[in-house]
Tab-separated table of C-alpha atoms and ligand atoms in Angstrom:
chain	number	residue	atom	x	y	z
A	1	MET	CA	49.559	165.615	229.791
A	2	ALA	CA	46.026	166.279	231.047
A	3	GLN	CA	43.813	163.241	231.539
A	4	ASN	CA	40.121	162.586	231.910
A	5	VAL	CA	40.346	162.163	235.692
A	6	PRO	CA	38.436	163.993	238.460
A	7	TYR	CA	40.074	167.279	239.264
A	8	HIS	CA	39.418	170.509	241.087
A	9	THR	CA	41.356	173.737	241.170
A	10	ASN	CA	40.896	177.299	242.401
A	11	VAL	CA	41.569	180.128	239.991
A	12	HIS	CA	41.422	183.913	239.903
A	13	LEU	CA	39.833	185.467	236.818
A	14	THR	CA	40.359	189.044	235.653
A	15	PHE	CA	37.812	190.155	233.048
A	16	PRO	CA	38.465	193.091	230.701
A	17	PRO	CA	35.658	195.691	230.512
A	18	SER	CA	34.619	194.303	227.114
A	19	MET	CA	33.561	191.054	228.798
A	20	SER	CA	31.377	192.753	231.381
A	21	GLY	CA	27.927	191.160	231.469
A	22	THR	CA	28.733	188.192	229.248
A	23	PRO	CA	27.787	184.737	230.597
A	24	VAL	CA	31.220	183.272	230.039
A	25	VAL	CA	31.439	181.576	233.438
A	26	CYS	CA	28.033	179.943	232.982
A	27	ASN	CA	29.371	178.563	229.704
A	28	LEU	CA	31.866	176.487	231.682
A	29	THR	CA	28.980	174.246	232.624
A	30	ARG	CA	27.227	174.341	229.257
A	31	LEU	CA	30.303	173.810	227.072
A	32	PHE	CA	32.587	171.765	229.318
A	33	ASP	CA	30.198	170.089	231.754
A	34	LEU	CA	32.128	171.541	234.694
A	35	ASP	CA	30.790	172.472	238.086
A	36	PHE	CA	32.025	175.688	239.625
A	37	SER	CA	31.717	177.544	242.875
A	38	ILE	CA	32.312	181.303	243.059
A	39	SER	CA	34.159	182.490	246.166
A	40	THR	CA	34.514	186.207	245.415
A	41	ALA	CA	33.355	188.509	242.632
A	42	GLN	CA	33.951	192.227	242.213
A	43	ILE	CA	33.730	194.891	239.523
A	44	SER	CA	36.119	197.858	239.556
A	45	PRO	CA	35.003	201.421	238.731
A	46	ARG	CA	36.597	200.881	235.310
A	47	GLN	CA	34.314	197.875	234.739
A	48	GLU	CA	37.035	195.271	235.060
A	49	GLY	CA	35.760	192.133	236.748
A	50	PHE	CA	37.569	189.998	239.312
A	51	MET	CA	36.404	186.580	240.371
A	52	THR	CA	37.754	183.673	242.370
A	53	LEU	CA	36.162	180.333	241.669
A	54	GLU	CA	36.671	176.620	242.142
A	55	LEU	CA	36.435	174.437	239.051
A	56	LEU	CA	35.396	170.806	239.428
A	57	GLY	CA	35.286	168.186	236.711
A	58	PRO	CA	37.463	166.031	234.473
A	59	GLN	CA	41.022	167.305	234.277
A	60	ASP	CA	41.017	167.669	230.502
A	61	ALA	CA	37.778	169.674	230.654
A	62	CYS	CA	39.337	172.041	233.203
A	63	VAL	CA	42.310	172.614	230.913
A	64	ARG	CA	40.067	173.249	227.898
A	65	ALA	CA	37.896	175.601	229.946
A	66	VAL	CA	40.899	177.646	231.024
A	67	ALA	CA	42.022	177.860	227.386
A	68	TYR	CA	38.488	178.992	226.455
A	69	LEU	CA	38.626	181.780	229.052
A	70	ARG	CA	42.077	182.948	227.986
A	71	GLU	CA	41.048	183.015	224.321
A	72	ARG	CA	38.428	185.579	225.341
A	73	GLY	CA	40.970	187.864	226.952
A	74	ILE	CA	40.305	186.741	230.493
A	75	GLN	CA	43.398	186.464	232.671
A	76	VAL	CA	43.426	183.175	234.568
A	77	SER	CA	45.783	182.731	237.527
A	78	PRO	CA	46.006	179.664	239.732
A	79	VAL	CA	45.165	180.608	243.296
A	80	ALA	CA	48.514	179.079	244.147
A	81	GLN	CA	49.905	182.381	242.909
A	82	ARG	CA	50.155	184.739	245.828
A	83	ILE	CA	51.333	188.266	246.253
A	84	TRP	CA	54.197	188.638	248.686
A	85	HIS	CA	54.836	191.972	250.415
A	86	ASP	CA	58.466	192.689	251.313
A	87	GLU	CA	58.056	194.808	254.436
A	88	ASP	CA	61.764	195.617	254.627
A	89	ARG	CA	61.769	197.094	251.146
A	90	CYS	CA	58.417	198.911	251.365
A	91	MET	CA	58.703	202.673	251.925
A	92	GLN	CA	55.012	203.066	252.873
A	93	CYS	CA	54.246	205.451	250.007
A	94	GLY	CA	50.704	204.102	249.587
A	95	GLU	CA	50.763	204.217	245.771
A	96	CYS	CA	49.656	200.590	245.503
A	97	THR	CA	46.549	201.195	247.622
A	98	ALA	CA	45.030	203.499	245.011
A	99	LEU	CA	45.200	200.798	242.338
A	100	CYS	CA	44.116	197.797	244.376
A	101	PRO	CA	40.588	196.879	243.184
A	102	SER	CA	39.780	194.657	246.147
A	103	SER	CA	41.015	196.920	248.988
A	104	ALA	CA	43.512	194.252	249.952
A	105	LEU	CA	46.091	197.006	250.360
A	106	SER	CA	45.505	199.922	252.690
A	107	ILE	CA	47.457	202.323	254.847
A	108	ASN	CA	46.800	201.760	258.525
A	109	ARG	CA	45.777	205.136	259.947
A	110	GLU	CA	47.368	204.463	263.305
A	111	THR	CA	50.680	202.966	262.272
A	112	ARG	CA	50.905	204.781	258.895
A	113	ARG	CA	52.179	201.498	257.489
A	114	LEU	CA	50.869	199.347	254.649
A	115	ASP	CA	48.403	196.624	255.631
A	116	PHE	CA	48.071	193.680	253.237
A	117	ASN	CA	44.960	191.521	253.618
A	118	LYS	CA	45.835	188.359	251.701
A	119	GLU	CA	42.293	187.031	251.930
A	120	LYS	CA	40.993	189.930	249.825
A	121	CYS	CA	43.731	189.767	247.187
A	122	THR	CA	42.600	188.579	243.756
A	123	VAL	CA	46.173	188.417	242.400
A	124	CYS	CA	45.428	190.931	239.667
A	125	THR	CA	49.143	191.959	239.885
A	126	ARG	CA	48.470	195.693	239.457
A	127	CYS	CA	50.341	196.543	242.629
A	128	ILE	CA	53.468	194.793	241.373
A	129	ARG	CA	53.562	197.044	238.355
A	130	ILE	CA	53.074	200.289	240.288
A	131	CYS	CA	55.377	199.748	243.264
A	132	PRO	CA	58.426	202.013	242.745
A	133	VAL	CA	60.775	199.895	244.860
A	134	GLY	CA	59.722	196.354	243.949
A	135	ALA	CA	58.279	195.571	247.361
A	136	LEU	CA	55.473	193.417	245.954
A	137	HIS	CA	56.176	190.107	244.250
A	138	LEU	CA	54.314	187.171	242.785
A	139	ASP	CA	55.052	183.894	244.555
A	140	ALA	CA	55.897	180.934	242.355
A	141	GLN	CA	52.863	178.984	241.202
A	142	ASP	CA	52.504	175.273	241.826
A	143	ASP	CA	49.643	174.347	239.497
A	144	SER	CA	51.572	173.549	236.325
A	145	LEU	CA	48.373	172.314	234.666
A	146	LEU	CA	47.085	175.866	234.343
A	147	THR	CA	50.357	177.576	233.503
A	148	SER	CA	50.080	179.341	230.174
B	1	SF4	S1	47.449	191.783	243.346
B	1	SF4	FE1	47.843	193.704	244.440
B	1	SF4	S2	46.447	195.197	243.491
B	1	SF4	FE2	45.710	193.162	242.925
B	1	SF4	S3	44.183	192.613	244.468
B	1	SF4	FE3	46.144	191.782	245.179
B	1	SF4	S4	47.011	193.345	246.492
B	1	SF4	FE4	45.384	194.330	245.288
B	2	SF4	S1	53.743	200.974	246.346
B	2	SF4	FE1	55.372	199.646	247.142
B	2	SF4	S2	56.572	200.979	248.486
B	2	SF4	FE2	54.590	201.987	248.163
B	2	SF4	S3	53.298	201.289	249.901
B	2	SF4	FE3	52.910	199.898	248.177
B	2	SF4	S4	54.365	198.199	248.523
B	2	SF4	FE4	55.069	199.895	249.775
């Protein structure tokens, strides 16, 4: 059970287009008295937003803040979740690169093979859904506090 103890965690947020421009992240400070630090933020051509941020504050406030975000349709994933690329299974079709909003996936022009830049990945999981051979997987998460 969550307690009122100091806590910090890194999370990926995926905002639906309907949330574009709303100050929901600023509300984490106003409503929950949390500090936060944004590492990456991007908006896709379809107006979906992707953000990685660190939350700092009492543990119970972090849990309530995550619930607040999810209630507004924002997908919250612990950064502990990572995409894993199975190079043996991948057939280098490039389909996943077209959907990747952060350009973490690309076809190397010289090798004609898929490059996966883990640092750019926001764990939006789109690539998992499009891959025809199941070569992209979500690693097990280890932040049970934020598991929905
Ligand atoms: S989960 Fe896949 S599609 Fe999403 S950012 Fe990461 S590599 Fe790109
Ligand atoms: S969609 Fe799957 S098989 Fe195609 S390049 Fe991406 S990971 Fe490889």
